[in-house]
Tab-separated table of C-alpha atoms in Angstrom:
chain	number	residue	atom	x	y	z
A	21	MET	CA	0.000	0.000	0.000
A	22	ALA	CA	1.417	3.421	-0.913
A	23	MET	CA	1.838	5.911	1.893
A	24	VAL	CA	1.549	9.697	1.653
A	25	SER	CA	3.588	11.980	3.945
A	26	MET	CA	4.118	9.127	6.331
A	27	ALA	CA	5.918	10.113	9.528
A	28	PHE	CA	7.009	7.753	12.278
A	29	SER	CA	4.227	5.599	13.632
A	30	LEU	CA	3.410	4.674	17.169
A	31	PRO	CA	4.757	1.264	18.163
A	32	SER	CA	3.185	-1.744	16.496
A	33	LEU	CA	0.827	-3.213	19.026
A	34	THR	CA	-0.509	-6.696	18.422
A	35	PRO	CA	-3.078	-7.704	21.028
A	36	PRO	CA	-2.838	-11.194	22.508
A	37	LYS	CA	-5.587	-13.595	21.467
A	38	PHE	CA	-7.908	-10.845	20.278
A	39	ARG	CA	-11.293	-12.315	19.503
A	40	ARG	CA	-13.623	-10.292	17.322
A	41	VAL	CA	-17.314	-10.726	18.075
A	42	ASN	CA	-19.859	-8.565	16.329
A	43	ARG	CA	-22.583	-7.336	18.619
A	44	TYR	CA	-25.410	-4.946	18.107
A	45	SER	CA	-26.124	-2.211	20.608
A	46	ARG	CA	-28.762	0.376	19.772
A	47	GLY	CA	-28.375	-0.282	16.073
A	48	MET	CA	-24.585	-0.219	16.013
A	49	ALA	CA	-22.119	-3.065	15.511
A	50	TYR	CA	-18.968	-3.211	17.564
A	51	ALA	CA	-16.433	-5.807	18.581
A	52	SER	CA	-15.904	-7.210	22.034
A	53	VAL	CA	-12.497	-6.851	23.623
A	54	SER	CA	-10.583	-9.923	24.652
A	55	LYS	CA	-10.193	-10.802	28.310
A	56	GLU	CA	-6.447	-10.657	27.795
A	57	ALA	CA	-6.644	-6.953	26.899
A	58	LEU	CA	-6.030	-5.762	30.440
A	59	GLY	CA	-7.168	-2.250	31.123
A	60	VAL	CA	-9.634	-2.189	28.206
A	61	ARG	CA	-13.370	-2.525	28.766
A	62	VAL	CA	-16.565	-1.516	26.994
A	63	THR	CA	-19.360	-0.086	29.090
A	64	GLU	CA	-22.334	2.267	28.842
A	65	GLY	CA	-21.634	5.950	29.097
A	66	GLU	CA	-23.803	9.047	29.078
A	67	GLY	CA	-27.077	8.547	27.246
A	68	ASN	CA	-26.428	4.789	27.349
A	69	LEU	CA	-23.963	5.209	24.500
A	70	PRO	CA	-21.190	2.588	24.394
A	71	LYS	CA	-17.788	3.806	25.442
A	72	VAL	CA	-14.363	2.258	25.889
A	73	VAL	CA	-12.596	2.818	29.203
A	74	LEU	CA	-8.811	2.505	29.218
A	75	THR	CA	-7.043	2.116	32.572
A	76	SER	CA	-3.238	2.051	32.740
A	77	ALA	CA	-1.133	0.162	35.249
A	78	GLY	CA	-0.079	3.560	36.601
A	79	GLY	CA	-3.643	4.572	37.450
A	80	SER	CA	-4.480	6.942	34.586
A	81	GLU	CA	-7.770	6.547	32.733
A	82	ALA	CA	-9.315	7.565	29.399
A	83	ASP	CA	-12.845	7.343	27.983
A	84	ILE	CA	-13.561	6.972	24.263
A	85	TYR	CA	-17.117	7.052	22.926
A	86	LEU	CA	-17.741	4.934	19.848
A	87	TYR	CA	-20.135	7.637	18.667
A	88	GLY	CA	-17.771	10.046	16.965
A	89	GLY	CA	-14.717	7.991	17.953
A	90	CYS	CA	-14.337	10.723	20.552
A	91	VAL	CA	-11.949	10.675	23.516
A	92	THR	CA	-13.909	12.572	26.173
A	93	SER	CA	-11.752	12.116	29.261
A	94	TRP	CA	-8.056	11.766	30.124
A	95	LYS	CA	-7.528	11.491	33.852
A	96	VAL	CA	-4.016	11.272	35.207
A	97	ALA	CA	-3.239	9.149	38.260
A	98	ASN	CA	-4.368	11.824	40.739
A	99	GLY	CA	-7.842	11.800	39.171
A	100	LYS	CA	-7.520	15.192	37.480
A	101	ASP	CA	-9.171	15.307	34.045
A	102	LEU	CA	-7.037	17.245	31.567
A	103	LEU	CA	-9.704	17.279	28.856
A	104	PHE	CA	-12.961	19.237	28.880
A	105	VAL	CA	-16.504	18.440	27.794
A	106	ARG	CA	-18.802	21.430	27.513
A	107	PRO	CA	-21.834	21.575	29.821
A	108	ASP	CA	-24.090	21.889	26.770
A	109	ALA	CA	-22.789	18.599	25.320
A	110	VAL	CA	-25.472	16.043	24.480
A	111	PHE	CA	-25.107	12.272	24.263
A	112	ASN	CA	-28.133	11.394	22.160
A	113	LYS	CA	-26.606	11.177	18.659
A	114	LYS	CA	-28.546	14.256	17.581
A	115	LYS	CA	-25.317	16.275	17.400
A	116	PRO	CA	-21.594	15.631	17.873
A	117	ILE	CA	-20.185	15.377	21.392
A	118	SER	CA	-18.989	18.876	22.291
A	119	GLY	CA	-15.671	18.304	24.006
A	120	GLY	CA	-12.698	16.021	24.405
A	121	LEU	CA	-10.899	15.215	21.143
A	122	PRO	CA	-13.541	15.323	18.380
A	123	HIS	CA	-12.616	14.368	14.819
A	124	CYS	CA	-12.962	16.850	11.981
A	125	PHE	CA	-13.014	14.742	8.787
A	126	PRO	CA	-13.153	14.871	5.794
A	127	GLN	CA	-13.488	18.622	6.137
A	128	PHE	CA	-12.190	21.090	8.702
A	129	GLY	CA	-14.513	24.022	9.284
A	130	PRO	CA	-17.216	25.110	6.817
A	131	GLY	CA	-17.266	23.988	3.194
A	132	PRO	CA	-19.225	21.922	0.677
A	133	ILE	CA	-20.458	19.482	3.347
A	134	GLN	CA	-21.563	19.991	6.953
A	135	GLN	CA	-19.304	21.845	9.412
A	136	HIS	CA	-16.253	19.735	10.318
A	137	GLY	CA	-17.480	16.760	8.265
A	138	PHE	CA	-19.210	13.597	9.449
A	139	ALA	CA	-16.652	11.556	11.420
A	140	ARG	CA	-17.602	13.222	14.714
A	141	ASN	CA	-21.241	12.186	14.424
A	142	SER	CA	-20.778	8.701	12.990
A	143	ASP	CA	-20.539	5.381	14.835
A	144	TRP	CA	-17.033	3.930	14.909
A	145	SER	CA	-16.348	0.252	15.620
A	146	ILE	CA	-13.680	-1.539	17.630
A	147	VAL	CA	-11.287	-3.595	15.512
A	148	ASP	CA	-8.394	-4.199	17.923
A	149	SER	CA	-7.519	-4.057	21.600
A	150	GLY	CA	-4.434	-4.916	23.588
A	151	ASN	CA	-2.074	-4.082	26.421
A	152	VAL	CA	1.649	-3.484	26.137
A	153	GLU	CA	3.657	-3.256	29.367
A	154	GLY	CA	0.654	-1.999	31.288
A	155	ASN	CA	-0.435	0.451	28.604
A	156	PRO	CA	-3.926	-0.298	27.219
A	157	VAL	CA	-4.571	0.163	23.498
A	158	ILE	CA	-7.742	0.358	21.421
A	159	THR	CA	-8.129	0.754	17.661
A	160	LEU	CA	-11.368	2.099	16.202
A	161	GLU	CA	-12.478	2.074	12.587
A	162	LEU	CA	-14.794	4.190	10.468
A	163	LYS	CA	-15.750	3.247	6.921
A	164	ASP	CA	-17.974	4.859	4.331
A	165	GLY	CA	-21.672	4.097	4.401
A	166	PRO	CA	-24.954	5.566	3.175
A	167	TYR	CA	-24.707	8.498	5.603
A	168	SER	CA	-21.177	9.525	4.613
A	169	ARG	CA	-21.811	8.896	0.924
A	170	SER	CA	-24.887	11.115	0.998
A	171	MET	CA	-22.520	14.079	1.344
A	172	TRP	CA	-19.076	12.743	0.321
A	173	ASP	CA	-19.288	9.985	-2.271
A	174	PHE	CA	-16.023	8.125	-1.676
A	175	SER	CA	-14.969	4.816	-0.197
A	176	PHE	CA	-12.467	5.170	2.650
A	177	GLN	CA	-11.187	3.617	5.861
A	178	ALA	CA	-10.200	5.606	8.955
A	179	LEU	CA	-8.290	3.794	11.709
A	180	TYR	CA	-7.811	5.527	15.070
A	181	LYS	CA	-5.448	4.000	17.602
A	182	VAL	CA	-5.482	5.306	21.189
A	183	ILE	CA	-2.721	4.374	23.645
A	184	LEU	CA	-2.839	5.318	27.329
A	185	ASN	CA	0.288	5.558	29.446
A	186	THR	CA	0.646	6.684	33.052
A	187	LYS	CA	1.469	10.253	32.010
A	188	SER	CA	0.516	10.370	28.345
A	189	LEU	CA	-2.264	9.826	25.838
A	190	SER	CA	-1.250	9.023	22.249
A	191	THR	CA	-3.369	8.777	19.122
A	192	GLU	CA	-2.659	7.675	15.575
A	193	LEU	CA	-5.083	8.467	12.759
A	194	THR	CA	-4.705	6.702	9.394
A	195	ILE	CA	-6.904	7.571	6.427
A	196	THR	CA	-6.850	5.151	3.477
A	197	ASN	CA	-8.435	5.622	0.070
A	198	THR	CA	-10.290	2.363	-0.618
A	199	ASP	CA	-12.031	3.800	-3.674
A	200	ASN	CA	-11.053	3.432	-7.341
A	201	LYS	CA	-10.738	7.200	-7.764
A	202	PRO	CA	-8.691	9.852	-5.942
A	203	PHE	CA	-10.117	12.028	-3.180
A	204	SER	CA	-8.926	14.935	-1.060
A	205	PHE	CA	-9.698	15.903	2.529
A	206	SER	CA	-8.772	18.180	5.408
A	207	THR	CA	-8.867	17.109	9.026
A	208	ALA	CA	-8.172	18.037	12.645
A	209	LEU	CA	-8.492	16.927	16.241
A	210	HIS	CA	-10.639	19.674	17.781
A	211	SER	CA	-8.980	19.223	21.190
A	212	TYR	CA	-10.638	20.741	24.265
A	213	PHE	CA	-8.398	21.148	27.339
A	214	HIS	CA	-9.610	21.942	30.832
A	215	ALA	CA	-8.112	25.348	31.661
A	216	SER	CA	-8.429	28.625	33.480
A	217	VAL	CA	-8.681	30.848	30.420
A	218	THR	CA	-7.163	33.908	32.119
A	219	GLY	CA	-4.067	31.927	33.080
A	220	ALA	CA	-3.746	29.650	30.053
A	221	SER	CA	-0.989	30.125	27.487
A	222	VAL	CA	0.716	28.311	24.603
A	223	LYS	CA	4.421	28.315	23.736
A	224	GLY	CA	6.030	27.288	20.458
A	225	LEU	CA	4.079	29.270	17.858
A	226	LYS	CA	6.372	32.274	17.404
A	227	GLY	CA	7.221	32.859	13.761
A	228	CYS	CA	4.270	30.921	12.341
A	229	LYS	CA	2.143	32.368	9.566
A	230	THR	CA	-1.335	33.029	10.963
A	231	LEU	CA	-4.857	33.174	9.597
A	232	ASN	CA	-6.811	35.128	12.183
A	233	LYS	CA	-10.572	34.599	11.958
A	234	ASP	CA	-11.313	37.472	14.344
A	235	PRO	CA	-13.229	39.621	13.495
A	236	ASP	CA	-14.376	38.055	10.189
A	237	PRO	CA	-14.160	34.248	10.010
A	238	LYS	CA	-15.007	34.286	6.308
A	239	ASN	CA	-12.089	36.578	5.507
A	240	PRO	CA	-9.224	35.663	7.844
A	241	LEU	CA	-6.404	38.139	8.233
A	242	GLU	CA	-2.960	36.893	7.269
A	243	GLY	CA	-0.163	37.656	9.672
A	244	LYS	CA	2.794	36.322	11.619
A	245	GLU	CA	2.894	35.318	15.266
A	246	GLU	CA	5.386	37.526	17.106
A	247	ARG	CA	4.664	36.407	20.663
A	248	ASP	CA	6.738	33.868	22.568
A	249	VAL	CA	3.708	33.085	24.715
A	250	VAL	CA	0.220	33.197	23.203
A	251	THR	CA	-2.651	33.900	25.603
A	252	PHE	CA	-6.455	33.966	25.447
A	253	PRO	CA	-7.495	37.529	26.419
A	254	GLY	CA	-10.842	37.395	24.602
A	255	PHE	CA	-12.327	35.704	21.544
A	256	VAL	CA	-9.612	33.629	19.858
A	257	ASP	CA	-9.914	31.749	16.550
A	258	CYS	CA	-6.580	31.556	14.800
A	259	VAL	CA	-4.932	29.076	12.427
A	260	TYR	CA	-1.157	28.630	12.587
A	261	LEU	CA	0.252	27.276	9.323
A	262	ASP	CA	3.284	24.965	9.289
A	263	ALA	CA	3.328	24.827	13.060
A	264	PRO	CA	6.147	23.065	14.940
A	265	ASN	CA	5.755	19.447	16.009
A	266	GLU	CA	5.661	20.338	19.698
A	267	LEU	CA	3.704	22.954	21.615
A	268	GLN	CA	3.435	23.515	25.350
A	269	LEU	CA	0.109	24.350	26.933
A	270	ASP	CA	0.048	25.872	30.408
A	271	ASN	CA	-3.576	25.288	31.381
A	272	GLY	CA	-3.495	27.864	34.173
A	273	LEU	CA	-4.419	25.140	36.653
A	274	GLY	CA	-0.920	23.957	37.484
A	275	ASP	CA	-0.334	21.623	34.542
A	276	ILE	CA	2.086	21.925	31.626
A	277	ILE	CA	0.891	19.697	28.784
A	278	SER	CA	3.265	18.825	25.968
A	279	ILE	CA	1.416	18.489	22.647
A	280	ARG	CA	3.658	16.654	20.206
A	281	ASN	CA	2.723	15.451	16.753
A	282	THR	CA	3.914	13.995	13.497
A	283	ASN	CA	2.318	15.001	10.198
A	284	TRP	CA	-0.305	17.337	11.647
A	285	LYS	CA	1.051	20.312	9.698
A	286	ASP	CA	-0.959	23.097	11.298
A	287	ALA	CA	-2.387	24.189	14.625
A	288	VAL	CA	-5.529	26.050	15.685
A	289	LEU	CA	-6.218	27.993	18.885
A	290	TRP	CA	-9.831	28.656	19.801
A	291	ASN	CA	-11.819	30.068	22.681
A	292	PRO	CA	-15.360	31.342	22.076
A	293	TYR	CA	-15.290	33.960	24.875
A	294	LEU	CA	-18.740	35.465	25.437
A	295	GLN	CA	-20.314	33.373	22.675
A	296	MET	CA	-20.312	30.590	25.309
A	297	GLU	CA	-20.577	32.603	28.485
A	298	ALA	CA	-21.459	29.566	30.608
A	299	CYS	CA	-18.142	27.783	30.059
A	300	TYR	CA	-15.561	29.790	28.090
A	301	LYS	CA	-13.532	30.463	31.249
A	302	ASP	CA	-13.012	26.734	31.811
A	303	PHE	CA	-11.349	25.545	28.590
A	304	VAL	CA	-9.140	26.331	25.633
A	305	CYS	CA	-8.825	24.464	22.343
A	306	VAL	CA	-5.330	23.721	21.069
A	307	GLU	CA	-5.880	21.677	17.928
A	308	ASN	CA	-3.592	19.699	15.664
A	309	ALA	CA	-4.845	20.154	12.125
A	310	GLN	CA	-4.264	19.585	8.427
A	311	ILE	CA	-5.815	22.712	6.939
A	312	GLY	CA	-4.716	22.272	3.341
A	313	ASN	CA	-6.221	19.410	1.381
A	314	VAL	CA	-4.451	16.063	1.305
A	315	GLN	CA	-4.995	14.157	-1.940
A	316	LEU	CA	-4.911	10.372	-1.871
A	317	GLU	CA	-4.848	8.149	-4.903
A	318	PRO	CA	-6.543	4.741	-4.651
A	319	GLU	CA	-4.863	2.533	-2.014
A	320	GLN	CA	-2.791	5.423	-0.652
A	321	SER	CA	-2.820	6.259	3.066
A	322	TRP	CA	-2.086	9.293	5.240
A	323	THR	CA	-1.085	8.961	8.895
A	324	ALA	CA	-0.699	11.529	11.692
A	325	THR	CA	0.070	11.042	15.378
A	326	GLN	CA	-0.536	13.108	18.491
A	327	HIS	CA	1.170	12.626	21.835
A	328	LEU	CA	-0.159	14.474	24.897
A	329	SER	CA	1.952	14.223	28.032
A	330	ILE	CA	2.620	15.800	31.402
A	331	ASP	CA	5.759	15.756	33.545
């Protein structure tokens, strides 16, 4: 299989004695996880939606909803959740889950199809689970179907691997063109971090070309980031092109989160300020993104990784 812009991958993780069993829960097929996959279990979450709970040997925990393939929680060993789910989030499949690490695919932002695409409000399925040296692993899959084809008429496979360590949460997203014609896409992880917005800041963006969507999101202003430390003094919606592969988020709550990546070319900072008066003070979005279109020929794949960690 041909690979496009392939950077290093997360370690190859082959689960022991994985047994795939198709089940049906509220109209959705998913696979059971093997008993040998320590620290990986499927349970019911909010709204009775199925979710995967990962628990590491070091005591950290992560929740991933199969609806949207969305990581909604990353708790370190002291129980502190470093991700944020908005209080207006709903878990009824009527809209995407607002928080955590939602997928934007095959479109970031507005465009020919619905805002941020369809991956965040589609059912993903479990295709693999395992545990490597106390670190639980799950791999989810999304394929084309009538819903996706109603707005984007291509055959594709998306694989999303999530690995939990004591002090880190890693993801690997692979998009493969399974069609007989080329397609192009843009994508992002719309990452919500728990924060005190007045104390939050991001390092590592100085020198990047910017597309600032404030005040007019339809006509972003081009510029260059001159600040060593970027803060969130009000409404923020800014794209950073060709961003570095590591940023540091100070969440203003005593945590420094390293956000490393391979092959996510761009970054986005967002805080809605008074547009979401009930919660804007409690989170910031620091997103890894691929703003420009990636074109894949049949059988080609694109892979990007994200590695969130604390000291």
